[in-house]
């Protein structure tokens, strides 16, 4: 016969182990694009190139958010606009300075909140002193 205090103790232990805050399921990644973040004005890498785990239909902006860097974004959805990353704000290095992204080696042709990503994609966010020239 199990003593009542022992069965309560075993139940409490089982509950604590089962709820220990550790995730028991593996995180599933529908897409895993590669991303990096670079400040071209200071030649500083803010996020070393590596893959991030995202859900299907994720965007370039979702990939940036997955880096865990501190972001300032205005607007939402397709109209999202990145104004600062890690405290580095647009126009802080001149009127034309700001954040831009390259998508598979070419300047982004859609907004970050609109451009969907696949696992084979390579995204590089860059802070440019002349963001307009980046697209020329």
PDB file of N, CA and C in Angstrom, residues 76-127:
ATOM      1  N   UNK A  76       2.550  48.313 -41.125  1.00  0.00           N
ATOM      2  CA  UNK A  76       2.336  46.889 -40.859  1.00  0.00           C
ATOM      3  C   UNK A  76       2.094  46.155 -42.174  1.00  0.00           C
ATOM      4  N   UNK A  77       2.235  44.839 -42.111  1.00  0.00           N
ATOM      5  CA  UNK A  77       2.019  44.010 -43.292  1.00  0.00           C
ATOM      6  C   UNK A  77       2.881  44.435 -44.459  1.00  0.00           C
ATOM      7  N   UNK A  78       2.252  44.513 -45.636  1.00  0.00           N
ATOM      8  CA  UNK A  78       2.976  44.894 -46.851  1.00  0.00           C
ATOM      9  C   UNK A  78       3.592  46.287 -46.756  1.00  0.00           C
ATOM     10  N   UNK A  79       3.059  47.128 -45.897  1.00  0.00           N
ATOM     11  CA  UNK A  79       3.519  48.517 -45.776  1.00  0.00           C
ATOM     12  C   UNK A  79       4.513  48.715 -44.618  1.00  0.00           C
ATOM     13  N   UNK A  80       5.081  47.644 -44.097  1.00  0.00           N
ATOM     14  CA  UNK A  80       6.071  47.751 -43.025  1.00  0.00           C
ATOM     15  C   UNK A  80       7.353  48.391 -43.546  1.00  0.00           C
ATOM     16  N   UNK A  81       7.959  49.200 -42.693  1.00  0.00           N
ATOM     17  CA  UNK A  81       9.195  49.886 -43.065  1.00  0.00           C
ATOM     18  C   UNK A  81      10.129  49.878 -41.859  1.00  0.00           C
ATOM     19  N   UNK A  82      11.332  49.365 -42.045  1.00  0.00           N
ATOM     20  CA  UNK A  82      12.318  49.276 -40.969  1.00  0.00           C
ATOM     21  C   UNK A  82      13.026  50.616 -40.846  1.00  0.00           C
ATOM     22  N   UNK A  83      12.880  51.264 -39.679  1.00  0.00           N
ATOM     23  CA  UNK A  83      13.507  52.567 -39.459  1.00  0.00           C
ATOM     24  C   UNK A  83      14.782  52.467 -38.633  1.00  0.00           C
ATOM     25  N   UNK A  84      14.935  51.388 -37.848  1.00  0.00           N
ATOM     26  CA  UNK A  84      16.151  51.236 -37.037  1.00  0.00           C
ATOM     27  C   UNK A  84      16.371  49.765 -36.687  1.00  0.00           C
ATOM     28  N   UNK A  85      17.634  49.404 -36.623  1.00  0.00           N
ATOM     29  CA  UNK A  85      18.048  48.082 -36.144  1.00  0.00           C
ATOM     30  C   UNK A  85      19.168  48.319 -35.143  1.00  0.00           C
ATOM     31  N   UNK A  86      19.026  47.727 -33.962  1.00  0.00           N
ATOM     32  CA  UNK A  86      20.017  47.874 -32.886  1.00  0.00           C
ATOM     33  C   UNK A  86      20.337  49.342 -32.612  1.00  0.00           C
ATOM     34  N   UNK A  87      19.325  50.209 -32.689  1.00  0.00           N
ATOM     35  CA  UNK A  87      19.502  51.625 -32.385  1.00  0.00           C
ATOM     36  C   UNK A  87      20.119  52.447 -33.505  1.00  0.00           C
ATOM     37  N   UNK A  88      20.439  51.803 -34.614  1.00  0.00           N
ATOM     38  CA  UNK A  88      21.008  52.518 -35.757  1.00  0.00           C
ATOM     39  C   UNK A  88      19.833  52.977 -36.619  1.00  0.00           C
ATOM     40  N   UNK A  89      19.569  54.282 -36.580  1.00  0.00           N
ATOM     41  CA  UNK A  89      18.368  54.830 -37.200  1.00  0.00           C
ATOM     42  C   UNK A  89      18.637  55.395 -38.589  1.00  0.00           C
ATOM     43  N   UNK A  90      17.595  55.306 -39.423  1.00  0.00           N
ATOM     44  CA  UNK A  90      17.684  55.932 -40.738  1.00  0.00           C
ATOM     45  C   UNK A  90      18.008  57.414 -40.556  1.00  0.00           C
ATOM     46  N   UNK A  91      18.687  57.973 -41.504  1.00  0.00           N
ATOM     47  CA  UNK A  91      19.094  59.386 -41.534  1.00  0.00           C
ATOM     48  C   UNK A  91      20.107  59.763 -40.451  1.00  0.00           C
ATOM     49  N   UNK A  92      20.618  58.778 -39.705  1.00  0.00           N
ATOM     50  CA  UNK A  92      21.615  59.077 -38.677  1.00  0.00           C
ATOM     51  C   UNK A  92      22.998  59.331 -39.272  1.00  0.00           C
ATOM     52  N   UNK A  93      23.195  58.954 -40.525  1.00  0.00           N
ATOM     53  CA  UNK A  93      24.474  59.179 -41.217  1.00  0.00           C
ATOM     54  C   UNK A  93      24.267  60.067 -42.443  1.00  0.00           C
ATOM     55  N   UNK A  94      23.252  60.912 -42.390  1.00  0.00           N
ATOM     56  CA  UNK A  94      22.949  61.787 -43.518  1.00  0.00           C
ATOM     57  C   UNK A  94      21.524  61.584 -43.995  1.00  0.00           C
ATOM     58  N   UNK A  95      21.051  62.534 -44.761  1.00  0.00           N
ATOM     59  CA  UNK A  95      19.653  62.540 -45.206  1.00  0.00           C
ATOM     60  C   UNK A  95      19.265  61.295 -45.995  1.00  0.00           C
ATOM     61  N   UNK A  96      20.209  60.689 -46.705  1.00  0.00           N
ATOM     62  CA  UNK A  96      19.904  59.525 -47.545  1.00  0.00           C
ATOM     63  C   UNK A  96      20.223  58.191 -46.883  1.00  0.00           C
ATOM     64  N   UNK A  97      20.701  58.210 -45.652  1.00  0.00           N
ATOM     65  CA  UNK A  97      21.081  56.952 -45.009  1.00  0.00           C
ATOM     66  C   UNK A  97      19.854  56.188 -44.523  1.00  0.00           C
ATOM     67  N   UNK A  98      19.969  54.869 -44.545  1.00  0.00           N
ATOM     68  CA  UNK A  98      18.861  54.039 -44.085  1.00  0.00           C
ATOM     69  C   UNK A  98      19.123  52.563 -44.293  1.00  0.00           C
ATOM     70  N   UNK A  99      18.126  51.773 -43.894  1.00  0.00           N
ATOM     71  CA  UNK A  99      18.205  50.319 -43.983  1.00  0.00           C
ATOM     72  C   UNK A  99      17.600  49.832 -45.296  1.00  0.00           C
ATOM     73  N   UNK A 100      18.318  48.939 -45.956  1.00  0.00           N
ATOM     74  CA  UNK A 100      17.878  48.316 -47.197  1.00  0.00           C
ATOM     75  C   UNK A 100      18.190  46.825 -47.094  1.00  0.00           C
ATOM     76  N   UNK A 101      17.619  46.041 -47.991  1.00  0.00           N
ATOM     77  CA  UNK A 101      17.990  44.631 -47.986  1.00  0.00           C
ATOM     78  C   UNK A 101      18.258  44.138 -49.398  1.00  0.00           C
ATOM     79  N   UNK A 102      19.199  43.210 -49.473  1.00  0.00           N
ATOM     80  CA  UNK A 102      19.485  42.501 -50.714  1.00  0.00           C
ATOM     81  C   UNK A 102      18.838  41.124 -50.592  1.00  0.00           C
ATOM     82  N   UNK A 103      18.242  40.677 -51.685  1.00  0.00           N
ATOM     83  CA  UNK A 103      17.541  39.397 -51.717  1.00  0.00           C
ATOM     84  C   UNK A 103      18.184  38.552 -52.801  1.00  0.00           C
ATOM     85  N   UNK A 104      18.873  37.513 -52.380  1.00  0.00           N
ATOM     86  CA  UNK A 104      19.606  36.649 -53.314  1.00  0.00           C
ATOM     87  C   UNK A 104      20.557  37.463 -54.188  1.00  0.00           C
ATOM     88  N   UNK A 105      21.234  38.432 -53.562  1.00  0.00           N
ATOM     89  CA  UNK A 105      22.267  39.202 -54.234  1.00  0.00           C
ATOM     90  C   UNK A 105      21.805  40.433 -54.985  1.00  0.00           C
ATOM     91  N   UNK A 106      20.493  40.666 -55.047  1.00  0.00           N
ATOM     92  CA  UNK A 106      19.964  41.834 -55.762  1.00  0.00           C
ATOM     93  C   UNK A 106      19.173  42.704 -54.783  1.00  0.00           C
ATOM     94  N   UNK A 107      19.143  44.010 -55.021  1.00  0.00           N
ATOM     95  CA  UNK A 107      18.345  44.876 -54.141  1.00  0.00           C
ATOM     96  C   UNK A 107      16.891  44.394 -54.074  1.00  0.00           C
ATOM     97  N   UNK A 108      16.307  44.463 -52.864  1.00  0.00           N
ATOM     98  CA  UNK A 108      14.921  44.042 -52.690  1.00  0.00           C
ATOM     99  C   UNK A 108      13.997  44.803 -53.635  1.00  0.00           C
ATOM    100  N   UNK A 109      13.078  44.078 -54.280  1.00  0.00           N
ATOM    101  CA  UNK A 109      12.177  44.696 -55.244  1.00  0.00           C
ATOM    102  C   UNK A 109      10.746  44.851 -54.714  1.00  0.00           C
ATOM    103  N   UNK A 110      10.549  44.485 -53.457  1.00  0.00           N
ATOM    104  CA  UNK A 110       9.259  44.636 -52.778  1.00  0.00           C
ATOM    105  C   UNK A 110       9.548  45.076 -51.352  1.00  0.00           C
ATOM    106  N   UNK A 111       8.512  45.497 -50.650  1.00  0.00           N
ATOM    107  CA  UNK A 111       8.673  45.830 -49.249  1.00  0.00           C
ATOM    108  C   UNK A 111       9.004  44.590 -48.430  1.00  0.00           C
ATOM    109  N   UNK A 112       9.701  44.788 -47.322  1.00  0.00           N
ATOM    110  CA  UNK A 112      10.136  43.672 -46.476  1.00  0.00           C
ATOM    111  C   UNK A 112       8.963  42.870 -45.925  1.00  0.00           C
ATOM    112  N   UNK A 113       7.836  43.522 -45.705  1.00  0.00           N
ATOM    113  CA  UNK A 113       6.663  42.828 -45.194  1.00  0.00           C
ATOM    114  C   UNK A 113       5.858  42.124 -46.267  1.00  0.00           C
ATOM    115  N   UNK A 114       6.228  42.311 -47.519  1.00  0.00           N
ATOM    116  CA  UNK A 114       5.513  41.697 -48.638  1.00  0.00           C
ATOM    117  C   UNK A 114       6.310  40.563 -49.283  1.00  0.00           C
ATOM    118  N   UNK A 115       7.634  40.662 -49.263  1.00  0.00           N
ATOM    119  CA  UNK A 115       8.492  39.706 -49.970  1.00  0.00           C
ATOM    120  C   UNK A 115       8.576  38.391 -49.190  1.00  0.00           C
ATOM    121  N   UNK A 116       7.962  37.326 -49.734  1.00  0.00           N
ATOM    122  CA  UNK A 116       8.003  36.024 -49.074  1.00  0.00           C
ATOM    123  C   UNK A 116       9.341  35.338 -49.319  1.00  0.00           C
ATOM    124  N   UNK A 117       9.719  34.472 -48.385  1.00  0.00           N
ATOM    125  CA  UNK A 117      11.012  33.797 -48.449  1.00  0.00           C
ATOM    126  C   UNK A 117      10.854  32.286 -48.540  1.00  0.00           C
ATOM    127  N   UNK A 118      11.884  31.669 -49.086  1.00  0.00           N
ATOM    128  CA  UNK A 118      12.007  30.217 -49.172  1.00  0.00           C
ATOM    129  C   UNK A 118      13.318  29.819 -48.507  1.00  0.00           C
ATOM    130  N   UNK A 119      13.495  28.531 -48.305  1.00  0.00           N
ATOM    131  CA  UNK A 119      14.701  28.048 -47.619  1.00  0.00           C
ATOM    132  C   UNK A 119      15.982  28.342 -48.378  1.00  0.00           C
ATOM    133  N   UNK A 120      15.921  28.471 -49.679  1.00  0.00           N
ATOM    134  CA  UNK A 120      17.128  28.710 -50.485  1.00  0.00           C
ATOM    135  C   UNK A 120      17.511  30.183 -50.555  1.00  0.00           C
ATOM    136  N   UNK A 121      16.681  31.072 -49.996  1.00  0.00           N
ATOM    137  CA  UNK A 121      16.933  32.505 -50.113  1.00  0.00           C
ATOM    138  C   UNK A 121      18.025  32.988 -49.162  1.00  0.00           C
ATOM    139  N   UNK A 122      18.766  33.987 -49.628  1.00  0.00           N
ATOM    140  CA  UNK A 122      19.807  34.642 -48.837  1.00  0.00           C
ATOM    141  C   UNK A 122      19.439  36.121 -48.750  1.00  0.00           C
ATOM    142  N   UNK A 123      19.291  36.597 -47.518  1.00  0.00           N
ATOM    143  CA  UNK A 123      18.873  37.978 -47.259  1.00  0.00           C
ATOM    144  C   UNK A 123      20.002  38.694 -46.529  1.00  0.00           C
ATOM    145  N   UNK A 124      20.358  39.861 -47.023  1.00  0.00           N
ATOM    146  CA  UNK A 124      21.337  40.677 -46.310  1.00  0.00           C
ATOM    147  C   UNK A 124      20.734  42.057 -46.079  1.00  0.00           C
ATOM    148  N   UNK A 125      20.514  42.381 -44.802  1.00  0.00           N
ATOM    149  CA  UNK A 125      20.087  43.733 -44.430  1.00  0.00           C
ATOM    150  C   UNK A 125      21.337  44.570 -44.302  1.00  0.00           C
ATOM    151  N   UNK A 126      21.287  45.798 -44.832  1.00  0.00           N
ATOM    152  CA  UNK A 126      22.444  46.690 -44.825  1.00  0.00           C
ATOM    153  C   UNK A 126      22.016  48.097 -44.438  1.00  0.00           C
ATOM    154  N   UNK A 127      22.828  48.714 -43.593  1.00  0.00           N
ATOM    155  CA  UNK A 127      22.647  50.134 -43.334  1.00  0.00           C
ATOM    156  C   UNK A 127      23.589  50.856 -44.268  1.00  0.00           C
TER     157      UNK A 127
END
